[in-house]
Coordinates of C-alpha atoms in Angstrom, one line a residue:
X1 CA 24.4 -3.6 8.7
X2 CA 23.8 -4.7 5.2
X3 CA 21.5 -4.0 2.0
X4 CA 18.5 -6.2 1.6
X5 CA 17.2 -6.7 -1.7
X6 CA 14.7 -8.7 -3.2
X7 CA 14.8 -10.6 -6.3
X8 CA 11.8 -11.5 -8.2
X9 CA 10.4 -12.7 -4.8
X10 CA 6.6 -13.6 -4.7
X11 CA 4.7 -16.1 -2.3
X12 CA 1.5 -17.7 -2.1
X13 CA 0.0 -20.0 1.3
X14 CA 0.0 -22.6 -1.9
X15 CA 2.1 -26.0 -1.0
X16 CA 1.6 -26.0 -5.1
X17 CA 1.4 -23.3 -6.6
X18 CA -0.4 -23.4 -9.7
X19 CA -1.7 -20.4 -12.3
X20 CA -4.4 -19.9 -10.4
X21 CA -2.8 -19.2 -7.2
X22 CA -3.7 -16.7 -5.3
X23 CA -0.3 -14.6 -4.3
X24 CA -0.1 -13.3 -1.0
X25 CA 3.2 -11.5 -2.6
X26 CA 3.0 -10.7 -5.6
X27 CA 6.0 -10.5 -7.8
X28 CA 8.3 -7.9 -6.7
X29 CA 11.9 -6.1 -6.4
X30 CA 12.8 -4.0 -4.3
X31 CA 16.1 -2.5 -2.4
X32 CA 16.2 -1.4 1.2
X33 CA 20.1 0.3 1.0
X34 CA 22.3 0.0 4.5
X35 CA 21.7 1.4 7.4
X36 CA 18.4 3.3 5.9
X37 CA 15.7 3.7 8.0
X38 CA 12.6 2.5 5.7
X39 CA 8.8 2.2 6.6
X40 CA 6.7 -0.5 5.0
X41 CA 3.0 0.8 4.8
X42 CA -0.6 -0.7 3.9
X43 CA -3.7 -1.7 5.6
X44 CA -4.1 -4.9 7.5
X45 CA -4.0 -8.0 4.9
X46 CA -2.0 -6.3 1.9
X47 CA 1.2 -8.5 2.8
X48 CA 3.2 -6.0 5.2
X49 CA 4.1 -9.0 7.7
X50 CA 4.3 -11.7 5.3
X51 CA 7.1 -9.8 3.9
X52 CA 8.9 -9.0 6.7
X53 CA 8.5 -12.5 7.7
X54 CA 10.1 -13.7 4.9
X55 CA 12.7 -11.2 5.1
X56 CA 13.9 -12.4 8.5
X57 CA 13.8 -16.3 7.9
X58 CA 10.3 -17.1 9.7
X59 CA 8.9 -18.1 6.1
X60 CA 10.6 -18.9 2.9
X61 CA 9.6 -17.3 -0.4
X62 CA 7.7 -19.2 -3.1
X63 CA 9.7 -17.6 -5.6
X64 CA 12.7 -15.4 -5.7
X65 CA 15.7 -14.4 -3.4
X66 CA 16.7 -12.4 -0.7
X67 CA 19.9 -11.3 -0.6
X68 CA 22.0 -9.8 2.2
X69 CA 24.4 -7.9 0.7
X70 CA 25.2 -10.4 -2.4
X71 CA 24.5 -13.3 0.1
X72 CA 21.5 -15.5 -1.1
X73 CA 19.9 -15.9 2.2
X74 CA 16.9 -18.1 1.4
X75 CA 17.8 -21.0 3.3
X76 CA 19.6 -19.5 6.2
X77 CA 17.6 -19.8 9.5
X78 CA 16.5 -17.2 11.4
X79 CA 19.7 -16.8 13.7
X80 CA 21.6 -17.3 11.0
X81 CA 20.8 -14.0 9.3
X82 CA 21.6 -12.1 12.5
X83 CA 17.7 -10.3 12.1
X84 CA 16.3 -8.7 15.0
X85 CA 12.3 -9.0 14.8
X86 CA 10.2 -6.8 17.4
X87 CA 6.7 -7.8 17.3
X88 CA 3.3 -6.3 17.7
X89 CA 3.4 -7.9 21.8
X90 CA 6.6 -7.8 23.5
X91 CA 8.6 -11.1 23.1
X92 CA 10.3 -11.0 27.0
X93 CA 11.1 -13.4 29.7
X94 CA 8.4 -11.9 32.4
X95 CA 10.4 -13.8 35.0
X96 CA 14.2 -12.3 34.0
X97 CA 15.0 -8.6 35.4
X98 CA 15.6 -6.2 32.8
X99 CA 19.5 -6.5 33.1
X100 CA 19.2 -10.4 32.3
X101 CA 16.5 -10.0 29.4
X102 CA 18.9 -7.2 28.0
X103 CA 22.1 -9.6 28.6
X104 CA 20.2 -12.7 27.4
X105 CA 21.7 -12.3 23.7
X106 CA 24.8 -11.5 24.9
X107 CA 25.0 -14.8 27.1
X108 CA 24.5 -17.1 24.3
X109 CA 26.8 -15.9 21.9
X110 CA 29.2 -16.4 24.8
X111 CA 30.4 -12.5 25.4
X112 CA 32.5 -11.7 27.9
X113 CA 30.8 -10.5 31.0
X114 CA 32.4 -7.3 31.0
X115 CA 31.4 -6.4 27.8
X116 CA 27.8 -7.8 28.8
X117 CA 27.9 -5.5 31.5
X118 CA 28.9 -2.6 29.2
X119 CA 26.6 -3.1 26.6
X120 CA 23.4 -3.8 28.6
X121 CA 24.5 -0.4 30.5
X122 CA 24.7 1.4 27.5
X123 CA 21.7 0.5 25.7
X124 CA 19.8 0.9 28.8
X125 CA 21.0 4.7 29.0
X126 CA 19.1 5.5 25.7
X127 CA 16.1 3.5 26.2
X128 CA 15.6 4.9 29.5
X129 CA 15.5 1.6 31.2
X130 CA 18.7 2.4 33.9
X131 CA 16.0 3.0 36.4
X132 CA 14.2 -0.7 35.8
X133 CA 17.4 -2.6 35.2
X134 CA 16.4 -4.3 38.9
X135 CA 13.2 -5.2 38.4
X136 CA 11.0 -8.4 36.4
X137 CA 10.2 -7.6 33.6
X138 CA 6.2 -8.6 34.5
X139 CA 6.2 -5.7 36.4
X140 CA 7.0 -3.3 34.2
X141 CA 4.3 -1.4 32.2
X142 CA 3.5 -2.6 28.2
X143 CA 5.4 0.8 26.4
X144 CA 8.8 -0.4 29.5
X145 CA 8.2 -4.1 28.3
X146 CA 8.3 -3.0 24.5
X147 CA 11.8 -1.3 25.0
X148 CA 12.9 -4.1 26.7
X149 CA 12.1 -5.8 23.7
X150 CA 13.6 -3.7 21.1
X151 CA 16.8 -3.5 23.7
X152 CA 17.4 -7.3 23.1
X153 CA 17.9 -6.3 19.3
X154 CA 19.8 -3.2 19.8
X155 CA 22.5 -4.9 22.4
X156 CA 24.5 -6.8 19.8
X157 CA 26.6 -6.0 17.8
X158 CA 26.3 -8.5 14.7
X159 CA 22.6 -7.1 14.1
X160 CA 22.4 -7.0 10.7
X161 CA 18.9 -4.8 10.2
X162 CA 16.5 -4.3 12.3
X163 CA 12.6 -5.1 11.9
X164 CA 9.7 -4.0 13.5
X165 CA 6.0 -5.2 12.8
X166 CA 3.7 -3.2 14.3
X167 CA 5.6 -2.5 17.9
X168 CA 3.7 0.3 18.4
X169 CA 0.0 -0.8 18.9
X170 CA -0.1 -1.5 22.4
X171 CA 1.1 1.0 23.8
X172 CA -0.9 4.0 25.4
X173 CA -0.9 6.8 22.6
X174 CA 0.8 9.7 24.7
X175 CA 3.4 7.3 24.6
X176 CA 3.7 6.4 21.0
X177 CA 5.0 10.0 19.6
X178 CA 7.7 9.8 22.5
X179 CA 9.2 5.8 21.4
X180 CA 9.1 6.7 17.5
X181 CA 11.6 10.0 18.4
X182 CA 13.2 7.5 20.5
X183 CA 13.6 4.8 17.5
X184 CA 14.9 7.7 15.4
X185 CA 17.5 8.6 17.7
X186 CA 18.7 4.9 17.8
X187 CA 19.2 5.0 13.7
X188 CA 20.8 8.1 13.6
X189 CA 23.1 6.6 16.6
X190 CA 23.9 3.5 15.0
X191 CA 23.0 3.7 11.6
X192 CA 21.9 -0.1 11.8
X193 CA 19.2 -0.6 8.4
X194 CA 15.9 -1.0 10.1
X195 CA 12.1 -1.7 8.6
X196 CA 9.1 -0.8 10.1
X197 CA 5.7 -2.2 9.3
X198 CA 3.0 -0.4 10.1
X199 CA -0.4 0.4 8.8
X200 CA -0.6 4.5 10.5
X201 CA 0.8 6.7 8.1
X202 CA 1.7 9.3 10.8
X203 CA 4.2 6.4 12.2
X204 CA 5.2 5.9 9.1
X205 CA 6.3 9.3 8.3
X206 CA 7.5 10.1 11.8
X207 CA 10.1 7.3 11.7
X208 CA 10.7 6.5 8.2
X209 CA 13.0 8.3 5.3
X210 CA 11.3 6.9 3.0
X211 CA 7.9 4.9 2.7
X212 CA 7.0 1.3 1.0
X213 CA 3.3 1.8 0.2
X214 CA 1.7 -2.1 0.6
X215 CA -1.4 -2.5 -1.5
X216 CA -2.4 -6.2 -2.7
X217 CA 0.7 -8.1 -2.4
X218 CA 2.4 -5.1 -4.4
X219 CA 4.7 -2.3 -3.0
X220 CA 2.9 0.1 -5.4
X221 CA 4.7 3.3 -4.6
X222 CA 8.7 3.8 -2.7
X223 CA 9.5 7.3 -1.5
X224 CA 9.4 10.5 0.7
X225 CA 6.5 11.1 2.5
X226 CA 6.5 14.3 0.6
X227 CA 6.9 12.5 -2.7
X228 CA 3.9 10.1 -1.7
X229 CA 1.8 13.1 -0.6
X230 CA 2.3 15.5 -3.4
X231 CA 2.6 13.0 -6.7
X232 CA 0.8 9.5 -5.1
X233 CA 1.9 6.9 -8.2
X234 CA -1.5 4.6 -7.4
X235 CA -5.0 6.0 -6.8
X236 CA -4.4 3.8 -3.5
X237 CA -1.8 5.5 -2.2
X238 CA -3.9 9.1 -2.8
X239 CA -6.6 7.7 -0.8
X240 CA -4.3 6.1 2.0
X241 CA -2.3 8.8 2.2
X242 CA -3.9 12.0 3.8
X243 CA -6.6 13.4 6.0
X244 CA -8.9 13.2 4.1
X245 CA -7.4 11.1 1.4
X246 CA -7.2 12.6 -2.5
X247 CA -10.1 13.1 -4.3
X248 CA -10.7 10.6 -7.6
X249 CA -13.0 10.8 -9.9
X250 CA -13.5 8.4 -12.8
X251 CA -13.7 10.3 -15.9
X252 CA -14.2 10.1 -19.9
X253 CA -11.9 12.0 -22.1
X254 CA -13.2 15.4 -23.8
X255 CA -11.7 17.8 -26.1
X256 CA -10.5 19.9 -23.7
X257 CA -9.9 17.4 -20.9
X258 CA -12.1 14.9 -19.4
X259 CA -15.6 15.3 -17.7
X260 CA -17.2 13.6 -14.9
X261 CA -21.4 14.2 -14.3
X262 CA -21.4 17.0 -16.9
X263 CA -18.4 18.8 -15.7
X264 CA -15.7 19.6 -17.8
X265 CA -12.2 19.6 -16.5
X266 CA -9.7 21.4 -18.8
X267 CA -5.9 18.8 -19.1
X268 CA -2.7 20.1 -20.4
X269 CA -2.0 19.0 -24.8
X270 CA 0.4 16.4 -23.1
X271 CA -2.0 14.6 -20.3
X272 CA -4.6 14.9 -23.7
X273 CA -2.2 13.0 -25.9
X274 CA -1.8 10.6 -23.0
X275 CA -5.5 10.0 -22.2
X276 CA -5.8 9.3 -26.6
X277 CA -2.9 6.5 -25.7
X278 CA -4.2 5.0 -23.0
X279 CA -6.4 2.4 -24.7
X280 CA -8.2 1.7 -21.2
X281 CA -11.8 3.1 -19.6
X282 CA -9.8 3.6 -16.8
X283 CA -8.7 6.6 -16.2
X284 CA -8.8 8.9 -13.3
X285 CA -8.0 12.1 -12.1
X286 CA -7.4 13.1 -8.4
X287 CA -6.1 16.1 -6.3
X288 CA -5.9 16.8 -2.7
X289 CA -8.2 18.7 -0.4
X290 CA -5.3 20.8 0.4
X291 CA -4.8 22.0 -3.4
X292 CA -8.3 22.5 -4.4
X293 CA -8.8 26.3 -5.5
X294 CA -11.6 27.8 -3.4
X295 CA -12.6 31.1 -4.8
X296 CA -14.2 33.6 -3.0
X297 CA -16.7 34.7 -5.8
X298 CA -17.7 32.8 -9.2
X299 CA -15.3 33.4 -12.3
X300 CA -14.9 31.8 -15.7
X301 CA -12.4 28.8 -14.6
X302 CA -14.3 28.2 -11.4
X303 CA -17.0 25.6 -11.1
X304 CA -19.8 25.8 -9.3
X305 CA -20.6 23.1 -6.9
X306 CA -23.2 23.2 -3.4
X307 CA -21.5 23.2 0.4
X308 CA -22.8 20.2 2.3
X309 CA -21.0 20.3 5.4
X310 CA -17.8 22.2 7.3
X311 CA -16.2 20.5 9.4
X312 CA -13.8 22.8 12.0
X313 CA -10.7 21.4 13.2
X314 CA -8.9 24.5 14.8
X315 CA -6.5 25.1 12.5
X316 CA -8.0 24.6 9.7
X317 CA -11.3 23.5 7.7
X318 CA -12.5 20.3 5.9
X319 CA -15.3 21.7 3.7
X320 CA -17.3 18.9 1.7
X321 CA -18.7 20.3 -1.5
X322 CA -21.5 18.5 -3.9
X323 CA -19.7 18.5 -7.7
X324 CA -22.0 16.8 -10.2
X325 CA -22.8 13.4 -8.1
X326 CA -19.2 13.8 -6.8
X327 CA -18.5 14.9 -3.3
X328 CA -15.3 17.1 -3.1
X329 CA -13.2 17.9 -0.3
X330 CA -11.4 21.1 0.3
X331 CA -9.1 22.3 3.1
X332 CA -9.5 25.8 3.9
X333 CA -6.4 27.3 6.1
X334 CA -7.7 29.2 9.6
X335 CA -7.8 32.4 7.9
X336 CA -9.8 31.7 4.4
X337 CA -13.4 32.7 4.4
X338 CA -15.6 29.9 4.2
X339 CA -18.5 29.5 2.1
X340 CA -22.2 29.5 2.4
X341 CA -24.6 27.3 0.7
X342 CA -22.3 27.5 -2.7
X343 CA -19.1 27.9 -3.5
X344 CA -16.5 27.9 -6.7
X345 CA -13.4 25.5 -6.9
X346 CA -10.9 25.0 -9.5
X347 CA -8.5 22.2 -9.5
X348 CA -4.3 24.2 -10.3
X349 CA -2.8 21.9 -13.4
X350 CA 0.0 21.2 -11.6
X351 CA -1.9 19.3 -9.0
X352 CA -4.3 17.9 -10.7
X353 CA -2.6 14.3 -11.5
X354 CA -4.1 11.8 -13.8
X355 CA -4.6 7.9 -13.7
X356 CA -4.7 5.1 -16.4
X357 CA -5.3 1.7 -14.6
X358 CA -5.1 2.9 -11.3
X359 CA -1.0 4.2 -11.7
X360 CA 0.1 7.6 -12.6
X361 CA 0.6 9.2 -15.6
X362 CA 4.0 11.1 -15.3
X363 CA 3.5 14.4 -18.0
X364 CA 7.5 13.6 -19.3
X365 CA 6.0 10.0 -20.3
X366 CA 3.1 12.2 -22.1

């Protein structure tokens, strides 16, 4: 297992780059410690598998290092870095059984065959595979295929980290929630540093202990799920992150606060100061449907805002409420009344977060 960490790395499809290059990756650094288990998270073009790519040898950086450990790695190859890569499709040989794709590794770093045989058994054990070991592997079905695949990585010993792009897509979705428990039990078993790109949040936080939000070429946010859900450092991952995503409203600064359509909304003397500072238009608040205050009659802190539509999801509520030209949304639990026709929402200080340029403003930096 070792620590990857990227230095100053950043990459553009460029042969020569110049200062109008458009960056794929933009400058970054970033850590992922040993034998963590990390997602890396964004919608389809932000850079997730050019990174990875780079990571495990397939492309080399523009700019900047990556270092195993304190090895420079930049011009090792691919099987050199001892990386095991599990793709989107299954990367198998469809006319090898099971037992030879699993021992395949093994045979070519010239293991002993009773070691093969121990190893292949073993990892075939947790991937629930024993039953298959027999047969070709273009009989088996995609989500048998894809463990096959991720077995090839997990049977040797000298893996140095682990990383996934995307493994889950083709597989059926009763299936999906059943491999990412599976791919959790393998960390905790062998505490081997894996990555996993992916652009579904839920896989993301199912498999990950801690989250690399992707946006344009930038890792804009690094943390819990929790943290990323309850104090989102971009306005992007507020949207991303969620069902239904924050709401953001652009706003211009008040006495009291800021306003938005004629509607005042009261900020703390410190997110004041820091709105006066901020020497941009830009600025933002946001909060989640899940903090919104819904009040169940009108009182002095409340606004006053229209109910367009509830949506009913069992457990709970998704009401959409018309503020100024703004459209809110609010989660009610199963048991909150819900209005009719109009309603009265406040937004609590402490969730209500504020954004200069798009990034948060942290009240200590105030």
């Amino acid at each position: 297992m070792v620590q990857i960490t990227l230095n100053s790395l950043a990459h553009t499809y460029d042969k020569k780059p110049t200062s109008d290059s458009i960056y794929a990756i933009k400058e970054m650094n970033h850590v992922w410690k040993q034998g963590g288990a990390y997602a890396l998270l964004g919608p389809s073009g932000c850079g997730k598998s050019t990174l990875l790519n780079i990571i495990s040898g397939l492309m080399s950086p523009s700019q900047g290092d990556v270092m195993f450990d304190d090895m420079r790695v930049n011009e090792l190859r691919p099987q050199d870095r001892n990386i095991a890569q599990v793709f989107q499709f299954p990367v198998i040989y469809d006319t090898m059984t099971v037992y030879d794709n699993l021992a395949f590794p093994l045979r070519n770093m010239k293991v002993h065959k009773a070691k093969i045989h121990s190893k292949v058994t073993e990892i075939a054990e947790i991937l629930e595979l024993t039953n298959v070991l027999s047969k070709k592997a273009q009989h088996l079905t995609a989500d048998e295929k894809q463990k096959v695949s991720m077995g090839r990585g997990l049977v040797r010993d000298d893996v140095s980290a682990i990383l996934f792009d995307e493994p889950l897509t083709v597989i059926d979705p009763q299936l999906k929630w059943k491999l990412r428990r599976k791919l959790k039990q393998i960390h905790q078993q062998f505490n081997i540093t894996m990555v996993y790109v992916t652009h579904d949040q839920l896989e993301a936080s199912t498999f990950a202990d801690e989250i690399a939000v992707m946006y344009n070429g930038q890792i804009v946010q690094f943390g819990t799920p929790r943290e990323l859900f309850e104090r989102p450092n971009h306005t992007f991952v507020g949207y991303f992150i969620g069902s239904p995503g924050m709401n953001l409203m652009e706003v211009t600064p008040t006495e009291n606060g800021v306003s938005f359509d004629g509607v005042e909304v009261p900020l703390s003397e410190s997110y004041r100061h820091a709105v006066s500072q901020a020497g941009s238009q830009n600025i933002k608040i946001g909060i989640r449907p899940e903090f919104v205050h819904v009040w169940e009659k009108g009182n002095e802190s409340a606004l006053r805002c229209d109910v367009l539509h509830v949506e009913d999801l069992g457990t709970y509520k998704i009401v959409t409420l018309q503020l100024g030209n703004k459209q809110i949304k609010a989660r009610l639990q199963e048991d909150q009344p819900v209005p009719k026709q109009e309603a009265y929402i406040s937004f609590p200080e402490q969730w209500t977060m504020l954004y200069v340029d798009e990034f948060l403003v942290n009240v200590g930096e105030a």
